[in-house]
mmCIF file of C-alpha atoms (C1' of nucleotides) and ligand atoms in Angstrom:
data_model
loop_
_atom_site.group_PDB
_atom_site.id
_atom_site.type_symbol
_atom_site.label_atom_id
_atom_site.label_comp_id
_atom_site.label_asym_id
_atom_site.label_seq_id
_atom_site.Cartn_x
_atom_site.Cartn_y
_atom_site.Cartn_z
ATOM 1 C CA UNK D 23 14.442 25.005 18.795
ATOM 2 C CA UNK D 24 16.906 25.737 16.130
ATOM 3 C CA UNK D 25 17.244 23.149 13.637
ATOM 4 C CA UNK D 26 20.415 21.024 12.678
ATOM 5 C CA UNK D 27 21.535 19.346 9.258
ATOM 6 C CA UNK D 28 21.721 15.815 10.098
ATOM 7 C CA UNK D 29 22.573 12.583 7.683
ATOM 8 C CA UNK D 30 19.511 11.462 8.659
ATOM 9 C CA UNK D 31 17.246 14.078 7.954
ATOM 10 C CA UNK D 32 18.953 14.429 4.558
ATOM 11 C CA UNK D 33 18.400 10.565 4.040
ATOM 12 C CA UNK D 34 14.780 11.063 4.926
ATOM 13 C CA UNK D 35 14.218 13.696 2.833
ATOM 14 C CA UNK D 36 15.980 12.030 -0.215
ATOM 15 C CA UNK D 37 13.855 9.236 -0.012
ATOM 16 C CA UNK D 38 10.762 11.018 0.356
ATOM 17 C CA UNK D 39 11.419 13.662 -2.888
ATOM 18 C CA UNK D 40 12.280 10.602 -4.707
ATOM 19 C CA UNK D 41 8.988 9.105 -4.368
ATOM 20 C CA UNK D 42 5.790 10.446 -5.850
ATOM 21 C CA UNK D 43 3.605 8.039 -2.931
ATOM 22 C CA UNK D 44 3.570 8.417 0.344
ATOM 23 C CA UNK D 45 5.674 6.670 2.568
ATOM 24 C CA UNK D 46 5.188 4.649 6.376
ATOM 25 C CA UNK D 47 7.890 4.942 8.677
ATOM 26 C CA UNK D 48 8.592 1.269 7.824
ATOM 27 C CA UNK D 49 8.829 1.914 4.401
ATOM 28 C CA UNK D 50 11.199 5.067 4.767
ATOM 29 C CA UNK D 51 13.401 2.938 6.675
ATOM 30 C CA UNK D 52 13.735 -0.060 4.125
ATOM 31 C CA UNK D 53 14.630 2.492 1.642
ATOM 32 C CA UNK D 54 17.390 4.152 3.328
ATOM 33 C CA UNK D 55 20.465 2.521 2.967
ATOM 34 C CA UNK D 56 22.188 3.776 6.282
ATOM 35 C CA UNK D 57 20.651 2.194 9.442
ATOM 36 C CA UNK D 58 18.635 4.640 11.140
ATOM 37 C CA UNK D 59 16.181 3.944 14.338
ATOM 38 C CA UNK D 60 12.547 3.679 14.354
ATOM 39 C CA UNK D 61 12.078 6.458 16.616
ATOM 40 C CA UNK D 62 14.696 9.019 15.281
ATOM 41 C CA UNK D 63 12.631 8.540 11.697
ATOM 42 C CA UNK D 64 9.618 9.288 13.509
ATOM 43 C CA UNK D 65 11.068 12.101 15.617
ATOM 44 C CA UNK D 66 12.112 13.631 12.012
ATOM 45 C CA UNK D 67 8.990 13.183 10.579
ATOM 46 C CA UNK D 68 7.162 14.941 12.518
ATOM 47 C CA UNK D 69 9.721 17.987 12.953
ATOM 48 C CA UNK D 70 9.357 18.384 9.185
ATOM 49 C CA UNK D 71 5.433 18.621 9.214
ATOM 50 C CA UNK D 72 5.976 20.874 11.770
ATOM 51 C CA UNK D 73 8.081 22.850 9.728
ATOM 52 C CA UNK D 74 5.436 22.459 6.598
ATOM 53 C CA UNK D 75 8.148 20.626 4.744
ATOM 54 C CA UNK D 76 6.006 17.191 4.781
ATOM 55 C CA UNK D 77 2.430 16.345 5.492
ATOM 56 C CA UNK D 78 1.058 13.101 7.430
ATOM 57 C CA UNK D 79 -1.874 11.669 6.363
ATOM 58 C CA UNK D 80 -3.289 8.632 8.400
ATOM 59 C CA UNK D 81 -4.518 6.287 5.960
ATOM 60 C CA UNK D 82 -8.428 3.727 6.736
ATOM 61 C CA UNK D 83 -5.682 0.714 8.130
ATOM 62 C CA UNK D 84 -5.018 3.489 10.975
ATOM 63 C CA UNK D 85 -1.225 3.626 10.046
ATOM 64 C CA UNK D 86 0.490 7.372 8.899
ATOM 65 C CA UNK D 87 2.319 8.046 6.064
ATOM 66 C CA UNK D 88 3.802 10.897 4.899
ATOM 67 C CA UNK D 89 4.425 12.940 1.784
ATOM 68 C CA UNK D 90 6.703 16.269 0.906
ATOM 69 C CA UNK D 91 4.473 18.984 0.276
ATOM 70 C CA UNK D 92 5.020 19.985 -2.918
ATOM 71 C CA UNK D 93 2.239 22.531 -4.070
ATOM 72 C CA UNK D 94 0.886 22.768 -0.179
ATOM 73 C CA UNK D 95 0.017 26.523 -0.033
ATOM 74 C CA UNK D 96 0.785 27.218 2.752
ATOM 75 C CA UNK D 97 -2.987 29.158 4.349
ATOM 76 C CA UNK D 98 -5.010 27.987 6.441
ATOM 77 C CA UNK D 99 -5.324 25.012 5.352
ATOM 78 C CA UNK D 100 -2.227 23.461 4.078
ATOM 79 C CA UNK D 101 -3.073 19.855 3.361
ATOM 80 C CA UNK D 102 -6.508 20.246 1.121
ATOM 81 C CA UNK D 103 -6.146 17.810 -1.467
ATOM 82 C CA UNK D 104 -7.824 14.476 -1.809
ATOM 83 C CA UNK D 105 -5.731 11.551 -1.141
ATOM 84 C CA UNK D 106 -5.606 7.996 -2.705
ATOM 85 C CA UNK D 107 -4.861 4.768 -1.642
ATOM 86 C CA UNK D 108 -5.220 1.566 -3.791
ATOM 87 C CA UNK D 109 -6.532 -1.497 -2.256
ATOM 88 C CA UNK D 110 -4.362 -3.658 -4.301
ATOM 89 C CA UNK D 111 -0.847 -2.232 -4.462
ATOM 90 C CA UNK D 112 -1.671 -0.190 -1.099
ATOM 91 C CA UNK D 113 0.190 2.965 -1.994
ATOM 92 C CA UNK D 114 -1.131 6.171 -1.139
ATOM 93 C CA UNK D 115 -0.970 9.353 -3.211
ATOM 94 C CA UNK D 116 -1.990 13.322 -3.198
ATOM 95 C CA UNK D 117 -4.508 13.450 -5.668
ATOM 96 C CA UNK D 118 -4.903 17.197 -7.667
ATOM 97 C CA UNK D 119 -8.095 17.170 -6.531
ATOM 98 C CA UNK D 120 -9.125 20.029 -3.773
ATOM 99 C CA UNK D 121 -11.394 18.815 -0.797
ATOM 100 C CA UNK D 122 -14.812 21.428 -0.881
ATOM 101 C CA UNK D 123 -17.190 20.729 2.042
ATOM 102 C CA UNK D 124 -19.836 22.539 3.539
ATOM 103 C CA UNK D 125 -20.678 22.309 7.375
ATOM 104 C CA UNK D 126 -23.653 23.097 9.696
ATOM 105 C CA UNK D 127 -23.490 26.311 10.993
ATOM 106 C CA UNK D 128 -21.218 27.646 13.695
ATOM 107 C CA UNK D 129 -18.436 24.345 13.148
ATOM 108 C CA UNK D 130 -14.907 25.783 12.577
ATOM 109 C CA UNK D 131 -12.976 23.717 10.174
ATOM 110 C CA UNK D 132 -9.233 23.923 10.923
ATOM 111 C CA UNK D 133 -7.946 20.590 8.670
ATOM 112 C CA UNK D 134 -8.928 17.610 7.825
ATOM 113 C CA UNK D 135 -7.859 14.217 6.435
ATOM 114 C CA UNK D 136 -9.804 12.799 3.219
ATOM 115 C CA UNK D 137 -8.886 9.733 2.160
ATOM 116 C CA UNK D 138 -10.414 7.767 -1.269
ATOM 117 C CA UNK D 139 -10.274 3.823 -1.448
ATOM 118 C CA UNK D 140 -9.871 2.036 -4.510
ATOM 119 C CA UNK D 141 -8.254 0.838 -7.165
ATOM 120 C CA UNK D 142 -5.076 3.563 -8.521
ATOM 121 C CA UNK D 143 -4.570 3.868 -12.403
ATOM 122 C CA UNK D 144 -2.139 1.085 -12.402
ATOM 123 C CA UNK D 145 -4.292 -1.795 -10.762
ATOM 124 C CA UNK D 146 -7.529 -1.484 -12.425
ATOM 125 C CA UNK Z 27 -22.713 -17.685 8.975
ATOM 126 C CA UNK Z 28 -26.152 -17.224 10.375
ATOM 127 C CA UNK Z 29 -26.231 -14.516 13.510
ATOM 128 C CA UNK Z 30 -27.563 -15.091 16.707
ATOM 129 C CA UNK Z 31 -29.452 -12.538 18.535
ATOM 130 C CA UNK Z 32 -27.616 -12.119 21.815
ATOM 131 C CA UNK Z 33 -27.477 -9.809 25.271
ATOM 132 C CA UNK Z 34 -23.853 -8.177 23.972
ATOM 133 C CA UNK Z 35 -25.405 -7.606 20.447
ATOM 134 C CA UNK Z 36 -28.068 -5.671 21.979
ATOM 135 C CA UNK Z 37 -26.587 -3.738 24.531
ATOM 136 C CA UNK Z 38 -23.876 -2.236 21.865
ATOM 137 C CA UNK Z 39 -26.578 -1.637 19.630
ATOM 138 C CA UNK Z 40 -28.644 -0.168 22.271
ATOM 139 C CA UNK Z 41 -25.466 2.111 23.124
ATOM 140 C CA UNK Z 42 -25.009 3.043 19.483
ATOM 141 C CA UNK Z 43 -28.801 4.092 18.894
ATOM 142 C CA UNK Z 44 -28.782 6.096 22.430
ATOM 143 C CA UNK Z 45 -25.790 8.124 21.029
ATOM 144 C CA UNK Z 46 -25.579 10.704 17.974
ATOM 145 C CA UNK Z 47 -22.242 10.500 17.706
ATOM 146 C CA UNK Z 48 -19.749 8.020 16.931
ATOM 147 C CA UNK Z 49 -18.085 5.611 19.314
ATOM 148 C CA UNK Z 50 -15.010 4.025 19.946
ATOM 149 C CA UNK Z 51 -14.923 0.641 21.299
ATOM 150 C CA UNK Z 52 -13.758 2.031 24.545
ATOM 151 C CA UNK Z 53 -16.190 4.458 25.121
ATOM 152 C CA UNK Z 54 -18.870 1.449 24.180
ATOM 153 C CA UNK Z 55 -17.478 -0.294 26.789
ATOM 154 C CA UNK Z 56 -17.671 2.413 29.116
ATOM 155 C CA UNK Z 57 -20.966 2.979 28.425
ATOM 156 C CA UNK Z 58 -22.701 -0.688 28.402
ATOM 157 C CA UNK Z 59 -23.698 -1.620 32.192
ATOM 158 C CA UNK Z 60 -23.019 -5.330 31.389
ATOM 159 C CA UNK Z 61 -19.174 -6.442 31.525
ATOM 160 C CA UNK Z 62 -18.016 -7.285 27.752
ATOM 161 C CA UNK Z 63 -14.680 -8.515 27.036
ATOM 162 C CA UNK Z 64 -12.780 -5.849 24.319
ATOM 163 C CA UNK Z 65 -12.278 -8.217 22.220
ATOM 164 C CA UNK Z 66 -16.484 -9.653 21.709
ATOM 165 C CA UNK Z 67 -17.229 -5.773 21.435
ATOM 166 C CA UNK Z 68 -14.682 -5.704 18.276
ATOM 167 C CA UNK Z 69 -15.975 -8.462 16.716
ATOM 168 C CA UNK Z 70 -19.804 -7.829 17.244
ATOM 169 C CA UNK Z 71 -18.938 -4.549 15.950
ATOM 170 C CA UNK Z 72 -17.069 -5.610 13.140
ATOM 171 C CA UNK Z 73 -19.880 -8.018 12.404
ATOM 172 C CA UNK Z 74 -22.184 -5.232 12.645
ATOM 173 C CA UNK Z 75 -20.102 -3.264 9.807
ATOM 174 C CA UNK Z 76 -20.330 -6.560 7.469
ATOM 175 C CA UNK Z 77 -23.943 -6.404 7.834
ATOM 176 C CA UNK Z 78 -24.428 -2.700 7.113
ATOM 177 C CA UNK Z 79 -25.814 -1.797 10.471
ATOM 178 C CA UNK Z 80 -22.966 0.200 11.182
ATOM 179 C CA UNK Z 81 -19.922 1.987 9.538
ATOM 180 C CA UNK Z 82 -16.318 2.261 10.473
ATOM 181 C CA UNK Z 83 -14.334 5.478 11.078
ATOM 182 C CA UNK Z 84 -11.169 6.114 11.483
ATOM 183 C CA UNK Z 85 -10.192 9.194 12.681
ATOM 184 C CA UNK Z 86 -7.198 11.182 12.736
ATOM 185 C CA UNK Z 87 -5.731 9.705 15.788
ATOM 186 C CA UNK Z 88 -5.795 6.866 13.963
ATOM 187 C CA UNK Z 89 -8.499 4.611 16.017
ATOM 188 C CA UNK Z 90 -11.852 3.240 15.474
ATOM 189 C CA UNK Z 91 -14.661 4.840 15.523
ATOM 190 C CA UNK Z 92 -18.273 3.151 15.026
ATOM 191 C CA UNK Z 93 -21.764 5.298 14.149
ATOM 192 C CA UNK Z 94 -25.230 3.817 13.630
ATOM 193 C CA UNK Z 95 -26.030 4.173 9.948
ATOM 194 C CA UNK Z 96 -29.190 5.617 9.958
ATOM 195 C CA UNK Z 97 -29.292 7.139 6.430
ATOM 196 C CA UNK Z 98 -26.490 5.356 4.355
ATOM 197 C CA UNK Z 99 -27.965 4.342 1.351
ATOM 198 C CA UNK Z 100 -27.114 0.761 0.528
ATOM 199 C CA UNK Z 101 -25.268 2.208 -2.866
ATOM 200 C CA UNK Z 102 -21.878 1.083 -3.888
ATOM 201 C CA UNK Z 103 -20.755 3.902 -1.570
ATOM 202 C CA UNK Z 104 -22.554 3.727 1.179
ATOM 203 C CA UNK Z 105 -21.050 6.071 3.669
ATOM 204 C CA UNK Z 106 -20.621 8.511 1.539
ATOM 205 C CA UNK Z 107 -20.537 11.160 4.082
ATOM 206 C CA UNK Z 108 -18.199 13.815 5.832
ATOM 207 C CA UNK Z 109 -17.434 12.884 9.665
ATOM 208 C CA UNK Z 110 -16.501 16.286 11.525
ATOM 209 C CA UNK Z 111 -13.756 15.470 14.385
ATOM 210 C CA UNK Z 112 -13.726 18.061 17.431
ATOM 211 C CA UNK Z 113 -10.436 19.437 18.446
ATOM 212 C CA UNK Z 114 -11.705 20.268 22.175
ATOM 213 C CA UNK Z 115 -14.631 17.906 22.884
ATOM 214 C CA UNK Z 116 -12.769 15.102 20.826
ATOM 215 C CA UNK Z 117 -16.497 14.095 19.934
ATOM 216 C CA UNK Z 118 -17.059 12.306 16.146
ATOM 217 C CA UNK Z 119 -20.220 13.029 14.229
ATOM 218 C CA UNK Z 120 -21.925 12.007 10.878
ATOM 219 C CA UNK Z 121 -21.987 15.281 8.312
ATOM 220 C CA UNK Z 122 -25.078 15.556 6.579
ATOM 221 C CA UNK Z 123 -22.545 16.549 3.770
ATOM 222 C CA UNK Z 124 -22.307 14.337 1.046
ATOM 223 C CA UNK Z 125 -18.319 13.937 -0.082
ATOM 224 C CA UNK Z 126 -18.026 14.907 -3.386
ATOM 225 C CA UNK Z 127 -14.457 14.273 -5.810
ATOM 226 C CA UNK Z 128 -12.839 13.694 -9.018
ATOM 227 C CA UNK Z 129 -10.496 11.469 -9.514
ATOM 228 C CA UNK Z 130 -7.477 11.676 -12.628
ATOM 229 C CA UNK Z 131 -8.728 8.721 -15.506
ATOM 230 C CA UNK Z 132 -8.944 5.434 -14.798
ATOM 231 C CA UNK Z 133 -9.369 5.424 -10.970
ATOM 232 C CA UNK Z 134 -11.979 3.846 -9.508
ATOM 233 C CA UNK Z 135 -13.623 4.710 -5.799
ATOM 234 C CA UNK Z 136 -14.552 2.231 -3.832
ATOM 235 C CA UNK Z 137 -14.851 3.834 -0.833
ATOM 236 C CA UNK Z 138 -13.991 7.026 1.496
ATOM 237 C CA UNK Z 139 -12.699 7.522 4.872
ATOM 238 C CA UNK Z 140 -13.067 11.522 5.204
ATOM 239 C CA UNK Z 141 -12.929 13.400 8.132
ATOM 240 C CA UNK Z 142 -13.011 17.150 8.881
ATOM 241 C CA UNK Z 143 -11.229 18.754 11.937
ATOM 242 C CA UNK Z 144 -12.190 21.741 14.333
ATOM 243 C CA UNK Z 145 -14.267 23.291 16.763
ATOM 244 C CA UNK Z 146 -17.670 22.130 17.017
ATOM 245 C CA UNK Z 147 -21.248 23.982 17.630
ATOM 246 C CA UNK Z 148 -20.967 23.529 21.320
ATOM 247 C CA UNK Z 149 -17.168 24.143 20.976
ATOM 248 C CA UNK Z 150 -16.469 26.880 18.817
ATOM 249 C "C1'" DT U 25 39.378 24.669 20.442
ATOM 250 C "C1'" DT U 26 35.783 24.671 23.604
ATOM 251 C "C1'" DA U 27 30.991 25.129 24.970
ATOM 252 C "C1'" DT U 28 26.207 24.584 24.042
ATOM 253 C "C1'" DT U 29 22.448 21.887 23.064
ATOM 254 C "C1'" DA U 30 19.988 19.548 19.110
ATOM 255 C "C1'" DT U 31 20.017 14.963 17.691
ATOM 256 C "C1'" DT U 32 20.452 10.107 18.058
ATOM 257 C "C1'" DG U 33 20.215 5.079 19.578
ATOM 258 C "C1'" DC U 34 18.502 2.089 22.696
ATOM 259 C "C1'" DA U 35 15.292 0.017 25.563
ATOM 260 C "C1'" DA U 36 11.179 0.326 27.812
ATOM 261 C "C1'" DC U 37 6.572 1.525 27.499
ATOM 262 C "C1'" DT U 38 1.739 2.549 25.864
ATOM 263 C "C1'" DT U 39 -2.300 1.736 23.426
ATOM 264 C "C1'" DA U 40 -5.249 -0.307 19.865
ATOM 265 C "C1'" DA U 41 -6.630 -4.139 17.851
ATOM 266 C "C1'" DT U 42 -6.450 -9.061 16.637
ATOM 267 C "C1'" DC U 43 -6.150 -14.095 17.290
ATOM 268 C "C1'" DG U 44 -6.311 -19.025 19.038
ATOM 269 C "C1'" DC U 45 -8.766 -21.871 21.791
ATOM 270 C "C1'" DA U 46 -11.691 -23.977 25.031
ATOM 271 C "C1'" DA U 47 -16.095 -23.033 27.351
ATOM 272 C "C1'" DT U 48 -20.721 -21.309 26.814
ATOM 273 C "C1'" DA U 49 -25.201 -20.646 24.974
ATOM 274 C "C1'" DA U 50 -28.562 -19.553 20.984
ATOM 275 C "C1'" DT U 51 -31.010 -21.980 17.688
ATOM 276 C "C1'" DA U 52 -32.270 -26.011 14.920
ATOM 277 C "C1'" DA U 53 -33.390 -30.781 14.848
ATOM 278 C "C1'" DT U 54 -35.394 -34.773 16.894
ATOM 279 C "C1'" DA S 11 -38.786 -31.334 26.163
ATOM 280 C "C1'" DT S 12 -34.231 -33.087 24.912
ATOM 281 C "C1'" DT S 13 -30.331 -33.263 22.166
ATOM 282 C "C1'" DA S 14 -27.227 -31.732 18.568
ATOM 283 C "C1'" DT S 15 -25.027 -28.113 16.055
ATOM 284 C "C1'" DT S 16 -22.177 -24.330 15.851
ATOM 285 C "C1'" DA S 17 -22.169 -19.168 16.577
ATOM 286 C "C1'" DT S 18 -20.587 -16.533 20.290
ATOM 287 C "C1'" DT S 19 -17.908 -15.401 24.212
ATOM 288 C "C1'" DG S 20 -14.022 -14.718 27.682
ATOM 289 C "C1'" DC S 21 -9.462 -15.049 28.476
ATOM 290 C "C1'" DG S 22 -4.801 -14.639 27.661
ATOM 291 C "C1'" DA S 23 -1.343 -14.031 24.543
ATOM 292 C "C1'" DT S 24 0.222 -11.550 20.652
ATOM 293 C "C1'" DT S 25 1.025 -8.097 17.099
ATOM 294 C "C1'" DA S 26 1.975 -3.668 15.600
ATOM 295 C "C1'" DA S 27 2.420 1.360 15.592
ATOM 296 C "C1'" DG S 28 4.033 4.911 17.799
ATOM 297 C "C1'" DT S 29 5.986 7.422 21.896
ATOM 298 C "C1'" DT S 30 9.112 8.532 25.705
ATOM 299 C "C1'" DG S 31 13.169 8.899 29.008
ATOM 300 C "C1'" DC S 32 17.832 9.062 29.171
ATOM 301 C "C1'" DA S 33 22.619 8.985 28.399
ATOM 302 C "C1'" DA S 34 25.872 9.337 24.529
ATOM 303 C "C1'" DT S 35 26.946 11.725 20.312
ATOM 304 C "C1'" DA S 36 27.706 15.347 17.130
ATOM 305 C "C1'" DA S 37 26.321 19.872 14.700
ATOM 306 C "C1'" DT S 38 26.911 24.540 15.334
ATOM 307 C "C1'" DA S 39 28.014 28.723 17.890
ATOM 308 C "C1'" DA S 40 31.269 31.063 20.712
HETATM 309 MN MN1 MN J 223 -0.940 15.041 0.187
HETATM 310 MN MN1 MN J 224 -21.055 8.461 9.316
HETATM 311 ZN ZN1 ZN J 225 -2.569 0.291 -7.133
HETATM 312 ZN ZN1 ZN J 226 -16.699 19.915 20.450
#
DNA sequence: TTATTATTGCAACTTAATCGCAATAATAAT
DNA sequence: ATTATTATTGCGATTAAGTTGCAATAATAA
């Protein structure tokens, strides 16, 4: 499927290189200013982590949120950073820090979603 | 609140021990001969989770997922394990992998939610 | 300018999980 | 053994996140 410029992709996009956290659906939308629907957000979302322009991440309340892959190398595996979220403010953040892991034999690792709880440099 | 030994509590434990891999509250459910209502089987799990017996997952699809702890160490982190995800059997298991991180100045860990995602032994 | 089809809005739907409340039953008190 | 206390349960309603079908719209190619 070829791919179209849109106001709302652009919209979605703005907001997301403007933050440095990632973002819920719900938040995306309270940040645009032009009223877009729930499920054309969502249906944009996910186009751009198919297209390895974003990343989801689903956070320990069970929600997702997504952030623009900045440094994502793109290999194998794309996503394989650490990421934050602070149990006071609730934001979530790509940490610097690479995920290492060793598994049993014979288990093929093809992602994976590593999430720290805590408290982020600003609440603690 | 004191806790009350009861037939629920010890058919979802019983269900729990039987398995080696971690459950959702469906597949509990499924599993128990004894009709439980969804919502008792959440809250004796949760209860469970409070008392340490058992630890919460969530996974990438973003649901619960509850496992027996049968080595956490009652630390200040004390599932501070990997959980490997299967991509084909959809199965969740307890790594013996201990998650290791840094985290940039001043941030403080509580806790970890970190799953890995592939093929299995029996899968892969 | 017209044709093609990706994108969108809307409403309906699905699924997971929680919550309020009255009824039930495990345990303590008598 | 009987009664009192209150933790637990079932049920139904509710919340919330996310998805899907479909017809209308609009970006891009022809
Ligand atoms: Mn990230
Ligand atoms: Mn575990
Ligand atoms: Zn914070
Ligand atoms: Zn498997």
């Amino acid at each position: 499927m070829k791919r179209r410029s849109t106001p709302t992709k652009e919209a979605v996009i703005s907001v997301l290189n403007a933050s440095n956290k990632a973002m819920s659906q719900d938040a995306i939308e309270h940040k645009i200013e032009i009223e877009i629907d729930r499920a054309t957000i969502y249906r944009v979302l996910n186009q751009f982590c198919e297209d390895g322009i974003v990343h989801k991440i689903i956070a320990d309340d069970g929600k997702q949120y997504f952030a623009i892959c900045k440094k994502c190398d793109d290999q194998k595996l794309p996503d394989n950073h650490f990421h934050f979220r602070c149990s006071s403010c609730q934001t979530i953040e790509c940490l610097p820090a690479l995920v290492h892991f060793s598994v049993p034999e014979s288990y093929k690792v093809e992602r994976f979603n590593c999430i720290l709880i805590g408290k982020c440099k600003d609440c603690s």
